[in-house]
Short mmCIF file of C-alpha atoms and ligand atoms in Angstrom, two decimals:
data_model
loop_
_atom_site.label_atom_id
_atom_site.label_comp_id
_atom_site.label_asym_id
_atom_site.label_seq_id
_atom_site.Cartn_x
_atom_site.Cartn_y
_atom_site.Cartn_z
CA UNK A 142 -60.86 -56.01 11.29
CA UNK A 143 -57.84 -55.01 9.14
CA UNK A 144 -55.04 -53.35 11.08
CA UNK A 145 -54.06 -49.98 9.67
CA UNK A 146 -50.42 -49.61 8.69
CA UNK A 147 -48.30 -46.91 10.32
CA UNK A 148 -47.00 -44.55 7.67
CA UNK A 149 -43.61 -42.89 7.98
CA UNK A 150 -44.16 -39.10 8.09
CA UNK A 151 -41.74 -37.36 5.71
CA UNK A 152 -40.82 -33.89 4.54
CA UNK A 153 -39.18 -33.84 1.11
CA UNK A 154 -36.72 -31.03 0.37
CA UNK A 155 -36.19 -30.48 -3.38
CA UNK A 156 -34.68 -28.29 -6.08
CA UNK A 157 -36.92 -29.59 -8.88
CA UNK A 158 -34.97 -30.56 -11.26
CA UNK A 159 -35.55 -33.61 -13.44
CA UNK A 160 -34.53 -36.30 -10.96
CA UNK A 161 -36.35 -34.38 -8.20
CA UNK A 162 -39.49 -34.61 -10.33
CA UNK A 163 -39.19 -38.42 -10.38
CA UNK A 164 -38.59 -38.30 -6.60
CA UNK A 165 -41.87 -36.41 -6.15
CA UNK A 166 -43.73 -39.04 -8.15
CA UNK A 167 -42.14 -41.82 -6.10
CA UNK A 168 -42.95 -40.14 -2.78
CA UNK A 169 -46.53 -39.26 -3.75
CA UNK A 170 -47.20 -42.88 -4.75
CA UNK A 171 -45.52 -44.64 -1.84
CA UNK A 172 -47.99 -46.55 0.36
CA UNK A 173 -45.45 -46.40 3.21
CA UNK A 174 -44.87 -42.64 3.35
CA UNK A 175 -47.04 -39.79 4.59
CA UNK A 176 -45.85 -36.73 2.68
CA UNK A 177 -46.42 -33.87 5.14
CA UNK A 178 -45.04 -31.16 2.90
CA UNK A 179 -42.47 -30.36 0.25
CA UNK A 180 -39.85 -27.68 0.85
CA UNK A 181 -37.96 -26.00 -1.97
CA UNK A 182 -34.52 -24.50 -2.34
CA UNK A 183 -32.31 -23.00 -5.07
CA UNK A 184 -30.04 -25.45 -6.89
CA UNK A 185 -30.76 -26.97 -10.28
CA UNK A 186 -32.55 -23.68 -11.04
CA UNK A 187 -33.42 -20.53 -9.09
CA UNK A 188 -35.85 -20.77 -6.18
CA UNK A 189 -38.82 -19.38 -8.10
CA UNK A 190 -38.30 -21.99 -10.83
CA UNK A 191 -37.73 -24.95 -8.50
CA UNK A 192 -40.88 -23.98 -6.57
CA UNK A 193 -42.94 -23.58 -9.76
CA UNK A 194 -41.70 -26.97 -11.01
CA UNK A 195 -42.57 -28.59 -7.68
CA UNK A 196 -46.09 -27.16 -7.75
CA UNK A 197 -46.42 -28.20 -11.38
CA UNK A 198 -45.44 -31.82 -10.65
CA UNK A 199 -47.80 -32.00 -7.68
CA UNK A 200 -50.61 -30.65 -9.89
CA UNK A 201 -49.85 -33.34 -12.47
CA UNK A 202 -49.92 -35.90 -9.67
CA UNK A 203 -53.26 -34.58 -8.43
CA UNK A 204 -51.66 -34.04 -5.01
CA UNK A 205 -52.49 -31.05 -2.82
CA UNK A 206 -49.42 -31.48 -0.59
CA UNK A 207 -48.40 -28.05 0.75
CA UNK A 208 -45.21 -26.52 -0.67
CA UNK A 209 -42.95 -24.18 1.33
CA UNK A 210 -40.29 -22.00 -0.28
CA UNK A 211 -36.94 -21.82 1.41
CA UNK A 212 -33.49 -20.45 0.70
CA UNK A 213 -32.65 -18.69 -2.56
CA UNK A 214 -28.89 -18.85 -1.99
CA UNK A 215 -26.24 -20.65 0.07
CA UNK A 216 -25.74 -19.73 3.72
CA UNK A 217 -22.49 -17.83 3.29
CA UNK A 218 -21.55 -17.84 -0.38
CA UNK A 219 -22.67 -16.47 -3.68
CA UNK A 220 -24.87 -18.90 -5.59
CA UNK A 221 -22.89 -20.46 -8.46
CA UNK A 222 -26.02 -20.32 -10.68
CA UNK A 223 -28.45 -22.77 -12.29
CA UNK A 224 -27.54 -25.96 -14.14
CA UNK A 225 -29.28 -25.67 -17.55
CA UNK A 226 -26.86 -28.13 -19.14
CA UNK A 227 -28.46 -30.96 -17.15
CA UNK A 228 -31.88 -29.57 -16.23
CA UNK A 229 -32.68 -27.18 -19.10
CA UNK A 230 -33.57 -23.49 -18.94
CA UNK A 231 -36.84 -24.23 -17.11
CA UNK A 232 -35.33 -26.84 -14.74
CA UNK A 233 -37.34 -29.63 -16.39
CA UNK A 234 -35.36 -30.21 -19.56
CA UNK A 235 -37.29 -27.51 -21.47
CA UNK A 236 -40.39 -29.74 -21.47
CA UNK A 237 -43.64 -27.84 -22.06
CA UNK A 238 -45.24 -27.27 -18.66
CA UNK A 239 -48.88 -26.51 -17.86
CA UNK A 240 -49.62 -23.43 -15.74
CA UNK A 241 -49.70 -24.12 -12.00
CA UNK A 242 -53.00 -23.99 -10.13
CA UNK A 243 -51.76 -22.66 -6.77
CA UNK A 244 -48.97 -20.90 -4.94
CA UNK A 245 -46.52 -21.96 -2.26
CA UNK A 246 -47.57 -21.39 1.35
CA UNK A 247 -46.42 -18.17 2.98
CA UNK A 248 -44.43 -19.88 5.77
CA UNK A 249 -40.67 -20.26 5.18
CA UNK A 250 -39.43 -23.82 4.60
CA UNK A 251 -37.06 -23.72 7.61
CA UNK A 252 -39.92 -22.61 9.86
CA UNK A 253 -42.19 -25.36 8.50
CA UNK A 254 -39.49 -27.96 9.22
CA UNK A 255 -39.08 -26.66 12.78
CA UNK A 256 -42.81 -26.66 13.52
CA UNK A 257 -43.43 -30.10 12.12
CA UNK A 258 -40.44 -31.69 13.83
CA UNK A 259 -41.39 -30.17 17.17
CA UNK A 260 -45.01 -31.23 16.88
CA UNK A 261 -44.07 -34.84 16.01
CA UNK A 262 -40.89 -35.24 18.03
CA UNK A 263 -38.81 -38.27 17.10
CA UNK A 264 -41.11 -39.27 14.22
CA UNK A 265 -40.24 -37.31 11.11
CA UNK A 266 -37.88 -38.38 8.35
CA UNK A 267 -36.46 -35.53 6.32
CA UNK A 268 -35.58 -36.59 2.79
CA UNK A 269 -33.24 -34.00 1.34
CA UNK A 270 -32.45 -34.22 -2.37
CA UNK A 271 -30.93 -30.76 -2.80
CA UNK A 272 -28.59 -28.28 -1.14
CA UNK A 273 -28.93 -28.57 2.65
CA UNK A 274 -29.54 -24.88 3.23
CA UNK A 275 -33.12 -25.18 4.52
CA UNK A 276 -32.28 -27.85 7.09
CA UNK A 277 -29.09 -26.04 8.16
CA UNK A 278 -31.14 -22.87 8.73
CA UNK A 279 -33.64 -24.77 10.86
CA UNK A 280 -30.78 -26.26 12.90
CA UNK A 281 -29.07 -22.88 13.28
CA UNK A 282 -32.28 -21.33 14.66
CA UNK A 283 -32.85 -24.27 16.94
CA UNK A 284 -29.88 -26.62 17.55
CA UNK A 285 -32.04 -28.85 19.79
CA UNK A 286 -34.03 -29.82 16.71
CA UNK A 287 -31.43 -32.43 15.71
CA UNK A 288 -32.46 -34.61 18.65
CA UNK A 289 -36.12 -34.47 17.58
CA UNK A 290 -35.65 -35.62 13.97
CA UNK A 291 -36.01 -39.36 13.46
CA UNK A 292 -33.60 -39.42 10.49
CA UNK A 293 -32.30 -37.41 7.55
CA UNK A 294 -32.09 -39.45 4.36
CA UNK A 295 -29.89 -37.33 2.17
CA UNK A 296 -29.10 -37.56 -1.51
CA UNK A 297 -25.66 -36.07 -1.38
CA UNK A 298 -21.96 -36.71 -1.22
CA UNK A 299 -19.45 -39.09 -2.73
CA UNK A 300 -17.86 -41.37 -0.13
CA UNK A 301 -15.49 -43.65 -2.03
CA UNK A 302 -16.12 -42.58 -5.62
CA UNK A 303 -15.56 -39.56 -7.87
CA UNK A 304 -17.58 -36.37 -7.50
CA UNK A 305 -19.86 -34.97 -10.20
CA UNK A 306 -19.07 -31.24 -9.98
CA UNK A 307 -15.40 -31.51 -9.13
CA UNK A 308 -13.12 -34.52 -8.86
CA UNK A 309 -14.24 -35.02 -5.28
CA UNK A 310 -17.49 -33.09 -4.70
CA UNK A 311 -21.12 -33.97 -5.36
CA UNK A 312 -23.52 -31.16 -6.39
CA UNK A 313 -25.81 -31.05 -3.34
CA UNK A 314 -22.83 -30.73 -0.99
CA UNK A 315 -20.68 -28.55 -3.26
CA UNK A 316 -23.61 -26.14 -3.74
CA UNK A 317 -23.60 -25.16 -0.04
CA UNK A 318 -20.75 -26.87 1.83
CA UNK A 319 -21.22 -24.86 5.04
CA UNK A 320 -24.86 -25.95 5.23
CA UNK A 321 -23.91 -29.58 4.65
CA UNK A 322 -21.23 -29.42 7.32
CA UNK A 323 -23.73 -28.02 9.85
CA UNK A 324 -26.03 -30.95 9.16
CA UNK A 325 -23.27 -33.56 9.46
CA UNK A 326 -22.01 -31.99 12.71
CA UNK A 327 -25.47 -31.63 14.25
CA UNK A 328 -25.72 -35.17 15.55
CA UNK A 329 -28.94 -35.86 13.63
CA UNK A 330 -29.12 -39.49 12.45
CA UNK A 331 -28.17 -39.46 8.76
CA UNK A 332 -28.35 -41.94 5.93
CA UNK A 333 -26.11 -40.61 3.18
CA UNK A 334 -27.31 -41.78 -0.23
CA UNK A 335 -24.47 -40.49 -2.35
CA UNK A 336 -23.02 -41.08 -5.78
CA UNK A 337 -21.58 -44.42 -4.59
CA UNK A 338 -25.07 -45.84 -5.01
CA UNK A 339 -27.06 -43.32 -7.06
CA UNK A 340 -24.85 -43.85 -10.12
CA UNK A 341 -26.00 -47.50 -10.03
CA UNK A 342 -29.68 -46.52 -10.09
CA UNK A 343 -30.24 -46.11 -13.81
CA UNK A 344 -33.20 -44.96 -15.85
CA UNK A 345 -32.80 -46.31 -19.38
CA UNK A 346 -34.16 -44.62 -22.48
CA UNK A 347 -36.33 -47.65 -23.22
CA UNK A 348 -37.88 -47.40 -19.73
CA UNK A 349 -39.44 -44.10 -20.74
CA UNK A 350 -41.66 -45.94 -23.24
CA UNK A 351 -42.92 -48.17 -20.42
CA UNK A 352 -44.53 -45.20 -18.69
CA UNK A 353 -48.32 -45.39 -18.97
CA UNK A 354 -49.13 -42.60 -21.51
CA UNK A 355 -52.45 -41.93 -19.73
CA UNK A 356 -50.62 -40.61 -16.68
CA UNK A 357 -50.87 -36.79 -16.64
CA UNK A 358 -47.14 -36.43 -15.87
CA UNK A 359 -45.96 -38.96 -18.48
CA UNK A 360 -45.15 -36.55 -21.33
CA UNK A 361 -43.38 -33.99 -19.14
CA UNK A 362 -41.19 -36.66 -17.56
CA UNK A 363 -40.48 -38.43 -20.84
CA UNK A 364 -39.36 -35.19 -22.52
CA UNK A 365 -37.42 -33.96 -19.48
CA UNK A 366 -35.67 -37.30 -19.00
CA UNK A 367 -34.68 -37.51 -22.67
CA UNK A 368 -32.94 -34.15 -22.16
CA UNK A 369 -31.24 -35.44 -18.98
CA UNK A 370 -30.07 -38.64 -20.68
CA UNK A 371 -28.61 -36.67 -23.60
CA UNK A 372 -26.71 -34.37 -21.23
CA UNK A 373 -25.16 -37.36 -19.46
CA UNK A 374 -24.33 -39.01 -22.78
CA UNK A 375 -22.63 -35.88 -24.05
CA UNK A 376 -20.52 -35.33 -20.93
CA UNK A 377 -19.69 -38.87 -19.82
CA UNK A 378 -17.98 -41.19 -22.33
CA UNK A 379 -19.04 -44.20 -20.23
CA UNK A 380 -22.76 -43.39 -20.29
CA UNK A 381 -24.99 -44.54 -23.18
CA UNK A 382 -28.77 -44.51 -23.07
CA UNK A 383 -29.35 -43.87 -19.37
CA UNK A 384 -29.29 -41.29 -16.62
CA UNK A 385 -28.90 -41.73 -12.86
CA UNK A 386 -31.96 -41.66 -10.61
CA UNK A 387 -30.19 -39.78 -7.81
CA UNK A 388 -33.16 -38.28 -6.00
CA UNK A 389 -35.71 -41.09 -6.36
CA UNK A 390 -33.19 -43.43 -4.76
CA UNK A 391 -33.12 -41.31 -1.59
CA UNK A 392 -36.93 -41.45 -1.42
CA UNK A 393 -36.76 -45.20 -2.05
CA UNK A 394 -34.35 -45.62 0.88
CA UNK A 395 -36.69 -43.66 3.17
CA UNK A 396 -39.49 -45.92 1.92
CA UNK A 397 -37.45 -49.12 2.36
CA UNK A 398 -34.02 -48.81 4.03
CA UNK A 399 -33.18 -52.44 3.17
CA UNK A 400 -32.61 -51.44 -0.48
CA UNK A 401 -29.09 -50.30 0.40
CA UNK A 402 -26.25 -51.70 2.46
CA UNK A 403 -24.64 -49.13 4.74
CA UNK A 404 -21.56 -48.69 6.89
CA UNK A 405 -21.29 -46.08 9.62
CA UNK A 406 -18.47 -43.53 9.64
CA UNK A 407 -17.88 -39.97 10.84
CA UNK A 408 -18.40 -37.62 7.85
CA UNK A 409 -17.26 -34.02 7.58
CA UNK A 410 -17.46 -31.57 4.69
CA UNK A 411 -14.51 -29.62 3.33
CA UNK A 412 -15.34 -25.90 3.29
CA UNK A 413 -11.92 -24.32 2.79
CA UNK A 414 -10.13 -26.41 0.19
CA UNK A 415 -8.86 -24.88 -3.01
CA UNK A 416 -9.52 -28.08 -4.95
CA UNK A 417 -11.55 -30.05 -2.44
CA UNK A 418 -14.40 -27.70 -1.51
CA UNK A 419 -17.59 -29.67 -0.91
CA UNK A 420 -15.82 -33.00 -0.51
CA UNK A 421 -17.47 -35.42 1.93
CA UNK A 422 -14.58 -36.69 4.04
CA UNK A 423 -15.40 -40.14 5.34
CA UNK A 424 -13.15 -41.12 8.21
CA UNK A 425 -12.13 -44.71 7.71
CA UNK A 426 -9.30 -44.72 10.24
CA UNK A 427 -9.06 -47.64 12.59
CA UNK A 428 -11.51 -47.14 15.43
CA UNK A 429 -13.69 -44.62 13.58
CA UNK A 430 -16.21 -46.97 12.01
CA UNK A 431 -19.43 -47.41 13.94
CA UNK A 432 -20.20 -43.80 14.81
CA UNK A 433 -21.49 -41.03 12.58
CA UNK A 434 -23.53 -41.23 9.40
CA UNK A 435 -24.82 -44.40 7.78
CA UNK A 436 -23.20 -44.26 4.37
CA UNK A 437 -24.93 -46.25 1.61
CA UNK A 438 -22.33 -48.31 -0.21
CA UNK A 439 -24.28 -51.09 -1.93
CA UNK A 440 -27.62 -51.14 -3.72
CA UNK A 441 -30.02 -53.94 -4.56
CA UNK A 442 -30.37 -52.61 -8.11
CA UNK A 443 -33.02 -54.98 -9.44
CA UNK A 444 -35.27 -54.62 -6.41
CA UNK A 445 -34.97 -50.83 -6.52
CA UNK A 446 -35.83 -50.72 -10.22
CA UNK A 447 -38.77 -52.99 -9.78
CA UNK A 448 -40.25 -50.84 -6.98
CA UNK A 449 -39.39 -47.64 -8.90
CA UNK A 450 -41.30 -48.87 -11.97
CA UNK A 451 -44.31 -49.80 -9.88
CA UNK A 452 -44.38 -46.47 -8.04
CA UNK A 453 -44.06 -44.28 -11.14
CA UNK A 454 -46.48 -46.26 -13.33
CA UNK A 455 -44.22 -48.17 -15.75
CA UNK A 456 -45.44 -51.52 -17.05
O1 LIG B 266 -25.69 -34.72 -7.63
C1 LIG B 266 -27.02 -34.98 -7.95
C2 LIG B 266 -27.95 -34.03 -7.25
O2 LIG B 266 -27.72 -32.70 -7.71
C3 LIG B 266 -29.41 -34.29 -7.49
O3 LIG B 266 -30.14 -33.98 -6.32
C4 LIG B 266 -29.75 -33.31 -8.57
O4 LIG B 266 -31.13 -33.02 -8.61
C5 LIG B 266 -28.91 -32.13 -8.23
O5 LIG B 266 -29.55 -31.34 -7.27
CA1 LIG B 267 -32.10 -32.52 -6.55
#
């Protein structure tokens, strides 16, 4: 008799978003992950749009995974607004989208996270690929929750590299620094998949032609990704013909942690700095290494790309 494999139960928190859309495809097709639900937050676009895009991608994937709407703004600040330059006016690179077949559930994302974590104590991996507002809210309501979460795999931060919104800050942290700081201080086990590694995970223009055209999501993702690649090309003199796969890499690390090499350091988030707001401060002082967050610093690029292609349906 074949032994059944234990799947890793995950909740994916998104602000869909072009790279979030690829992350949804990856997660839905992973044979190692059990996708319990998808929670949405403001970020690349407003909450209504990120939720609609999430439902749209799940429809295209033929997945009936429940979707829970969360925060429409940062914990304490004004929202800085959407990011049409990178994600288009509709959050998916202005690709033509089909109407969605269903609505989000009525329960709030933070409440869904709390209920699921409590009911499967010590088992759930939270993969966050957006502002950390939903998780911070759940932890604020119930600080004991941190001890019940198996791990947070977070796309966010820039440990020893440049930021992408400011010189030192990455978008998911910069977009709600207080929320990110709550998560880092909570004691929850964290794997930080930041720009140090996500800028090495590259989707090339020619890869888009390798996507099986029969897949219902192929056209949307091809058009959206072309938009994303162009935005990177226009803004970054060093980038030609590719865009980073930030969010799919975080899902990939939840799926297979051996894809990245990590070192453990205390991490805090700057919330007061005039020029450093949203910076992830990684404490490398003598004696600090070994406690805190596991920070991804190296990536097995070829192995990641090969699994990515298989999961998303590229030949
Ligand atoms: O910095 C990259 C991150 O910001 C990604 O999660 C992207 O989707 C945006 O939210
Ligand atoms: Ca995102």
